[in-house]
CSV table of N, CA and C in Angstrom, one decimal:
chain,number,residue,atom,x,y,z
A,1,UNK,N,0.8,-1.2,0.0
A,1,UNK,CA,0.0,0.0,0.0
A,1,UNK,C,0.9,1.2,0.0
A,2,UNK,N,0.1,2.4,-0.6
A,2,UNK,CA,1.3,3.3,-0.2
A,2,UNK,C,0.5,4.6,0.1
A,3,UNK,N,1.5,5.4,0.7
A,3,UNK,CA,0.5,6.3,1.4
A,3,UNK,C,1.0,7.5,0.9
A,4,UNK,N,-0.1,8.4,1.4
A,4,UNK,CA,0.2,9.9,0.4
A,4,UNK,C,-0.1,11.0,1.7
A,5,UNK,N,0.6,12.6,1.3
A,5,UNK,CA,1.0,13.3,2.3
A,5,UNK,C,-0.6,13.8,3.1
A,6,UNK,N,-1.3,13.8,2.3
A,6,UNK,CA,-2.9,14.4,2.7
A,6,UNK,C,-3.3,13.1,3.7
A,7,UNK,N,-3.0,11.7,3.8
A,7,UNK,CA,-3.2,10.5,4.9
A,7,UNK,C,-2.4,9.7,4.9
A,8,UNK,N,-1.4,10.0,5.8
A,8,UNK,CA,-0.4,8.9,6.3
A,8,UNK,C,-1.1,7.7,6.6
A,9,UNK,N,-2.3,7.4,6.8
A,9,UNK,CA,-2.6,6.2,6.9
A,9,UNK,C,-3.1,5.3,6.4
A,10,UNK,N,-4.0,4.5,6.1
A,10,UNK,CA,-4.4,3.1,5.2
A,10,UNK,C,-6.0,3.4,5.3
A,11,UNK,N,-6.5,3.1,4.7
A,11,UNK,CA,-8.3,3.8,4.4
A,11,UNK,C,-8.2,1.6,4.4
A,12,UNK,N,-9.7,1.7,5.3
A,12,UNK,CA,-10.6,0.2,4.8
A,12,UNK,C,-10.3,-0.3,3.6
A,13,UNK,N,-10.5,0.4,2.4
A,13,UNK,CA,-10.8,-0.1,1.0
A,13,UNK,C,-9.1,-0.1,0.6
A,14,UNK,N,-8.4,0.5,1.1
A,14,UNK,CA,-6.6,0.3,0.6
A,14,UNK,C,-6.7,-0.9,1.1
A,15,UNK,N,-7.0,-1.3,2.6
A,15,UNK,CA,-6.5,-2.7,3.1
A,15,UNK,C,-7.3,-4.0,2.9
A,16,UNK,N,-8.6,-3.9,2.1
A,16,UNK,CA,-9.3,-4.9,1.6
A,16,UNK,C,-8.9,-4.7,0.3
A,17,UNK,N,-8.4,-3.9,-0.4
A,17,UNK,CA,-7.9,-4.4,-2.1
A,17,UNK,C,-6.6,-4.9,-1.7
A,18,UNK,N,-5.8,-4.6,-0.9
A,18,UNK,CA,-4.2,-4.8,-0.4
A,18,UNK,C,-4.6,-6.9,-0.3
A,19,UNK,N,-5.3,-6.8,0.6
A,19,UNK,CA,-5.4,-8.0,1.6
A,19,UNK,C,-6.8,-9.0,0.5
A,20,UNK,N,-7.1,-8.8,-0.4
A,20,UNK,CA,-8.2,-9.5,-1.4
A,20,UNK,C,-9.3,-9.8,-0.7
A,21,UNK,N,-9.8,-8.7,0.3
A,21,UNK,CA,-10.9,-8.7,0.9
A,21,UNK,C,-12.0,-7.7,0.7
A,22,UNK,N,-13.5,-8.3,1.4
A,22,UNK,CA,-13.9,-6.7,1.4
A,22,UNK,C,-14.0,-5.6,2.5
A,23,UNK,N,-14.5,-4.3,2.1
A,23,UNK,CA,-14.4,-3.0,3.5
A,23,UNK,C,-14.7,-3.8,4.8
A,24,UNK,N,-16.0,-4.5,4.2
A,24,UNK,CA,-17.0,-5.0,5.6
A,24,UNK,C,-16.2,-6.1,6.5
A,25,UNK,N,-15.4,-6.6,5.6
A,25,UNK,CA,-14.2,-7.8,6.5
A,25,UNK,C,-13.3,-7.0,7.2
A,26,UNK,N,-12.9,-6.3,6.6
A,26,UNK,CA,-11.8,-5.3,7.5
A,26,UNK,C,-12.4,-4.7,8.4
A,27,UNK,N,-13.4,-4.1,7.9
A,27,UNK,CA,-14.0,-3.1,9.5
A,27,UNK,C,-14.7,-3.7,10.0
A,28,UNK,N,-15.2,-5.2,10.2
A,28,UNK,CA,-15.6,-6.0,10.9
A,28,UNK,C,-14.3,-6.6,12.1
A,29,UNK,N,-13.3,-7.0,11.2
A,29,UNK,CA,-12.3,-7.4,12.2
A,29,UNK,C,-11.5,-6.5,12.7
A,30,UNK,N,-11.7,-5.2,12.7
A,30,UNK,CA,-11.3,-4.3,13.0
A,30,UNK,C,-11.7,-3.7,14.1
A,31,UNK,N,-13.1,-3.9,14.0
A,31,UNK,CA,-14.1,-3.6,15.1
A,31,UNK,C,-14.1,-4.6,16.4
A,32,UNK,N,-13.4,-5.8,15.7
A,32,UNK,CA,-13.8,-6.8,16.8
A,32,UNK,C,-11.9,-6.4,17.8
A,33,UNK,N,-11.1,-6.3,17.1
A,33,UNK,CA,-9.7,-6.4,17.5
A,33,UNK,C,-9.0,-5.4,18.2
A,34,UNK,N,-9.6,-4.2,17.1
A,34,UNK,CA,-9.0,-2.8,17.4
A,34,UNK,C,-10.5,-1.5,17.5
A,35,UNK,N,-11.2,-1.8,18.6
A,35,UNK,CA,-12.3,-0.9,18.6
A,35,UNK,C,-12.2,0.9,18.3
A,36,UNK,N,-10.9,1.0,19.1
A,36,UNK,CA,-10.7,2.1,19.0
A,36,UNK,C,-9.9,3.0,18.0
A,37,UNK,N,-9.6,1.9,16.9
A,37,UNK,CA,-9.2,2.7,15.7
A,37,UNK,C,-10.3,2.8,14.6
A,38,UNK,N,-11.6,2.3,15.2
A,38,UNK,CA,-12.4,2.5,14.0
A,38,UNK,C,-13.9,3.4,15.0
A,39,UNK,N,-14.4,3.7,14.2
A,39,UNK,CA,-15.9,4.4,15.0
A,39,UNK,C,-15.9,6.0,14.1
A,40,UNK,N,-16.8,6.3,14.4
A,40,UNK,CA,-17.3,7.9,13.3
A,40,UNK,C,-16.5,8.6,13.0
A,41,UNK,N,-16.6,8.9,11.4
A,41,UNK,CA,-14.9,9.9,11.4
A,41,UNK,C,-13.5,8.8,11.3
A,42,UNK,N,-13.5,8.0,11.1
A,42,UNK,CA,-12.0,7.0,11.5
A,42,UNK,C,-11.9,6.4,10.8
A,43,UNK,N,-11.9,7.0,9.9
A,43,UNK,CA,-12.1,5.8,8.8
A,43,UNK,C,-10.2,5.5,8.2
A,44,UNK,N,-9.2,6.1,9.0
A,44,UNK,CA,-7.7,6.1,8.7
A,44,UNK,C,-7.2,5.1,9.6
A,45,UNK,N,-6.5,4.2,9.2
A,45,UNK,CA,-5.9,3.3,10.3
A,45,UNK,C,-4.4,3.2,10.2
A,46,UNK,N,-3.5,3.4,11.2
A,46,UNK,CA,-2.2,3.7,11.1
A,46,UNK,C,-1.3,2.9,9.9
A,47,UNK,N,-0.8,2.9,9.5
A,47,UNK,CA,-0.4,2.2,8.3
A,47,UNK,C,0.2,0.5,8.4
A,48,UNK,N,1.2,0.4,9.4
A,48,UNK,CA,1.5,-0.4,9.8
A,48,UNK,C,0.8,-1.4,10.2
A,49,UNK,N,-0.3,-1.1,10.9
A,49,UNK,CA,-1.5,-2.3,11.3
A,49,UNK,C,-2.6,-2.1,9.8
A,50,UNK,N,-2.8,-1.3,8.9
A,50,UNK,CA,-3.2,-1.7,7.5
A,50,UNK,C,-2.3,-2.8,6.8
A,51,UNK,N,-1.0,-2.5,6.8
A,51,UNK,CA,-0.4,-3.6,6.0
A,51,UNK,C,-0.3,-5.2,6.6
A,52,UNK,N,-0.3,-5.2,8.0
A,52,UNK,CA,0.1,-6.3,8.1
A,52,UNK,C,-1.7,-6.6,8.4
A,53,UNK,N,-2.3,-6.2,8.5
A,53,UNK,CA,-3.8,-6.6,8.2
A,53,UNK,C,-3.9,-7.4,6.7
A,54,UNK,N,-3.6,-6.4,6.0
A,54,UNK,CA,-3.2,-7.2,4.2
A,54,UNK,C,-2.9,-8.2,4.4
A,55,UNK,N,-1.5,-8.6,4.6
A,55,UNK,CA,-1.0,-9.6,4.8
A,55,UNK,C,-1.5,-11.1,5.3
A,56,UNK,N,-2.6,-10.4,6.6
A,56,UNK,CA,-3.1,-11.6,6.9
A,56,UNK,C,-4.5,-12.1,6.1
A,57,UNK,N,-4.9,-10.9,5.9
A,57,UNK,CA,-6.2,-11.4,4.8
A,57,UNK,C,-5.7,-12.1,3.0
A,58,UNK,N,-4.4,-11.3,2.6
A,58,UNK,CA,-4.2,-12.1,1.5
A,58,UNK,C,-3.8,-13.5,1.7
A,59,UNK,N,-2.9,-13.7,3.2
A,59,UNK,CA,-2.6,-15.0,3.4
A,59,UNK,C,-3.1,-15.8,3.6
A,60,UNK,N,-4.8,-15.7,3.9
A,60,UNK,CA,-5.8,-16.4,3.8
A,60,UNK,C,-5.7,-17.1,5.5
A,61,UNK,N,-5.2,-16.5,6.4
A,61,UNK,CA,-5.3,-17.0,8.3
A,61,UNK,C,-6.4,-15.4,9.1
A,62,UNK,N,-6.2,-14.7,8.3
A,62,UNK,CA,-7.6,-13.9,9.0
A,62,UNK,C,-9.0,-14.4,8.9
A,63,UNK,N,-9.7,-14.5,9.5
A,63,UNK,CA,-11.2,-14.6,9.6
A,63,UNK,C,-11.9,-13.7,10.5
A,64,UNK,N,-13.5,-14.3,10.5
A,64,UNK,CA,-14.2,-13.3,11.5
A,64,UNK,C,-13.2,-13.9,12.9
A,65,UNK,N,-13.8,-15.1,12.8
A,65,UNK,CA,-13.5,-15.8,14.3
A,65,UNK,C,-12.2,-15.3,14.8
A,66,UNK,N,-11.5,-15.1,13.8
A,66,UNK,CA,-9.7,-14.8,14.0
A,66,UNK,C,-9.6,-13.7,14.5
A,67,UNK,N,-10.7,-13.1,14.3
A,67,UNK,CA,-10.6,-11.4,14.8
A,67,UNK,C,-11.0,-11.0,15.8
A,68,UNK,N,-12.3,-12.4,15.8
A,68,UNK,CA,-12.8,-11.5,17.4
A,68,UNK,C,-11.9,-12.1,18.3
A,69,UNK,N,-11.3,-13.4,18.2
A,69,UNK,CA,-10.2,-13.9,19.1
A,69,UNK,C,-9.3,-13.2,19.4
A,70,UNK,N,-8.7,-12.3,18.2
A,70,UNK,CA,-7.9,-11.3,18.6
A,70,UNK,C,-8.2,-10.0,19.4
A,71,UNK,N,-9.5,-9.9,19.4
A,71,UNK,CA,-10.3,-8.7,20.7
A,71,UNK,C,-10.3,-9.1,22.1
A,72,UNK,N,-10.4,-10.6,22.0
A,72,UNK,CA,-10.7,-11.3,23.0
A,72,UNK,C,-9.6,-12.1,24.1
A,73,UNK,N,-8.9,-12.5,23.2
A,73,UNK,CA,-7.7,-13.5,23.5
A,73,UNK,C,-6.1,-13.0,22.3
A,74,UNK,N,-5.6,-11.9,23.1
A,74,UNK,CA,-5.0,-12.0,22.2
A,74,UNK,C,-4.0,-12.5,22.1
A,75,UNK,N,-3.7,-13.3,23.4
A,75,UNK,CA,-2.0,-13.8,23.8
A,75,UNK,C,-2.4,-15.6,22.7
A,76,UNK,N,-3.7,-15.7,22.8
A,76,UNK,CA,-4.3,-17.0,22.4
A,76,UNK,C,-3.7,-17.3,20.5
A,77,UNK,N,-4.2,-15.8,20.0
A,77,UNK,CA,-3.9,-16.1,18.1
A,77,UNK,C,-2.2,-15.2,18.3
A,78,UNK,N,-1.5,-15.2,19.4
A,78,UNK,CA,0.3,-14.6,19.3
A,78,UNK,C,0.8,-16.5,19.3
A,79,UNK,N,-0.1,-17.4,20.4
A,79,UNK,CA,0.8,-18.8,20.3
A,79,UNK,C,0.2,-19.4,19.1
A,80,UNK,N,-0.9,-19.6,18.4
A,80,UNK,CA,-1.8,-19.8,16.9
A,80,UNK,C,-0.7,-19.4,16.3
A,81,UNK,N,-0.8,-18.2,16.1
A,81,UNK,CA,0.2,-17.5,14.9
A,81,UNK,C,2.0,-18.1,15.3
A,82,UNK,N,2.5,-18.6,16.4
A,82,UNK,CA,3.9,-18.8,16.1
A,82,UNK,C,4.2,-20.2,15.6
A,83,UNK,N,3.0,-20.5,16.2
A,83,UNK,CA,3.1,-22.3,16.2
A,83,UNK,C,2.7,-22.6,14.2
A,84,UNK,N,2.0,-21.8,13.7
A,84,UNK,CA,1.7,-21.5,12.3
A,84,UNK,C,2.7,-21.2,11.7
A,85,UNK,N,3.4,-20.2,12.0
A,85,UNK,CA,5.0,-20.0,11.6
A,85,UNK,C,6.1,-21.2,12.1
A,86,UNK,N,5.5,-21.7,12.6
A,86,UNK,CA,7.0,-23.1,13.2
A,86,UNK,C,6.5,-24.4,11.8
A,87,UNK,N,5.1,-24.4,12.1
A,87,UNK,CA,4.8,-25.3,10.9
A,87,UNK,C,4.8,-24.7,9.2
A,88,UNK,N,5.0,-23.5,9.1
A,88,UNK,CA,5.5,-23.2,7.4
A,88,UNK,C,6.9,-23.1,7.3
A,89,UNK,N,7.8,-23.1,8.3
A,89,UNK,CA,9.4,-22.9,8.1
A,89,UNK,C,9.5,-24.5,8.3
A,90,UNK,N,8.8,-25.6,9.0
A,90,UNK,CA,9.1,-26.7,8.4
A,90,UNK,C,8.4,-27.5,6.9
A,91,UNK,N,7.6,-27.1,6.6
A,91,UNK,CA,6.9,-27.3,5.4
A,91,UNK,C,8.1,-26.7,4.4
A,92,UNK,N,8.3,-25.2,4.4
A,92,UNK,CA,9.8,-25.1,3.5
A,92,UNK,C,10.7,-26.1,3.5
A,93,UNK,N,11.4,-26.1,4.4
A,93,UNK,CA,12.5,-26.5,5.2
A,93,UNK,C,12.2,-28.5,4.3
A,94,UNK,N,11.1,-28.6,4.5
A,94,UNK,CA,10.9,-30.3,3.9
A,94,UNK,C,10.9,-30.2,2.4
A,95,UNK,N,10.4,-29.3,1.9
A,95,UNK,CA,10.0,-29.0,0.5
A,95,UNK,C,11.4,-28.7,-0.1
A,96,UNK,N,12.4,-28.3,0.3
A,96,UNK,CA,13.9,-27.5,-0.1
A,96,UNK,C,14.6,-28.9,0.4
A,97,UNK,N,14.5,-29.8,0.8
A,97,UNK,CA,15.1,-31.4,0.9
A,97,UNK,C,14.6,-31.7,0.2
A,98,UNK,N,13.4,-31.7,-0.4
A,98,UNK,CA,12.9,-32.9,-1.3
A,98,UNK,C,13.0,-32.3,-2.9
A,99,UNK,N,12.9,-30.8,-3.4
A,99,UNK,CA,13.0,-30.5,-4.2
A,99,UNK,C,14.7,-29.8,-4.8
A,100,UNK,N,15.3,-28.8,-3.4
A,100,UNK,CA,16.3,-28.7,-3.8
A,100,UNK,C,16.1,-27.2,-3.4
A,101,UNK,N,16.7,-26.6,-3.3
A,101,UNK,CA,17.0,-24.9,-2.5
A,101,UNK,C,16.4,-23.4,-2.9
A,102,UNK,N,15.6,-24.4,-4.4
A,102,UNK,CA,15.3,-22.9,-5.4
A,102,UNK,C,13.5,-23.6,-5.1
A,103,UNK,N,13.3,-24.4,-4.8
A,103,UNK,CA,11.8,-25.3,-4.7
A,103,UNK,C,11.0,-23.9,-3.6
A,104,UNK,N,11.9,-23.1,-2.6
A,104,UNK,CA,10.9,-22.4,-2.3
A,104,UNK,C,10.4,-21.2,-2.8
């Protein structure tokens, strides 16, 4: 995404075209995670939590449920999410043995 001097931040619809989602997913899990960056007038969200919002919606591990968990429990989707990352660096890691170093 990239941002311009009139809004340093990430608009809904930057981080639902970013992330191949739509407004109502983002400002749904937005609303469930981060209440207080969304509500009347707020429609700007710091940039940083727009992209890696992208990120998780393009990577297809965001959901509703994922979001309200993250309002809810959030120390709960930080061990989800490392343990997710321990299981794709060995998925590489097997894939780059069996194919060879460029396979990832």
């Amino acid at each position: 995404m990239t941002s311009t001097k009139r809004h340093p931040g990430a608009s809904l619809n930057e981080i639902a075209v970013a992330g191949g989602t739509s407004h109502t997913q983002v400002r749904r899990t937005l609303v469930s995670a981060f209440p207080k960056l969304v509500g009347k007038g707020r429609n700007m969200i710091p940039r940083e939590v727009g992209d890696l919002l992208a990120i998780t919606f393009r990577g297809g591990v965001m959901s509703r449920p994922t979001g309200r968990m993250l309002g809810e429990d959030p120390a709960a989707v930080l061990e989800a999410a490392e343990a997710l990352a321990e299981l794709a660096r060995r998925a590489l890691a097997d894939r780059q043995q069996q194919n060879g170093p460029m396979a990832a």
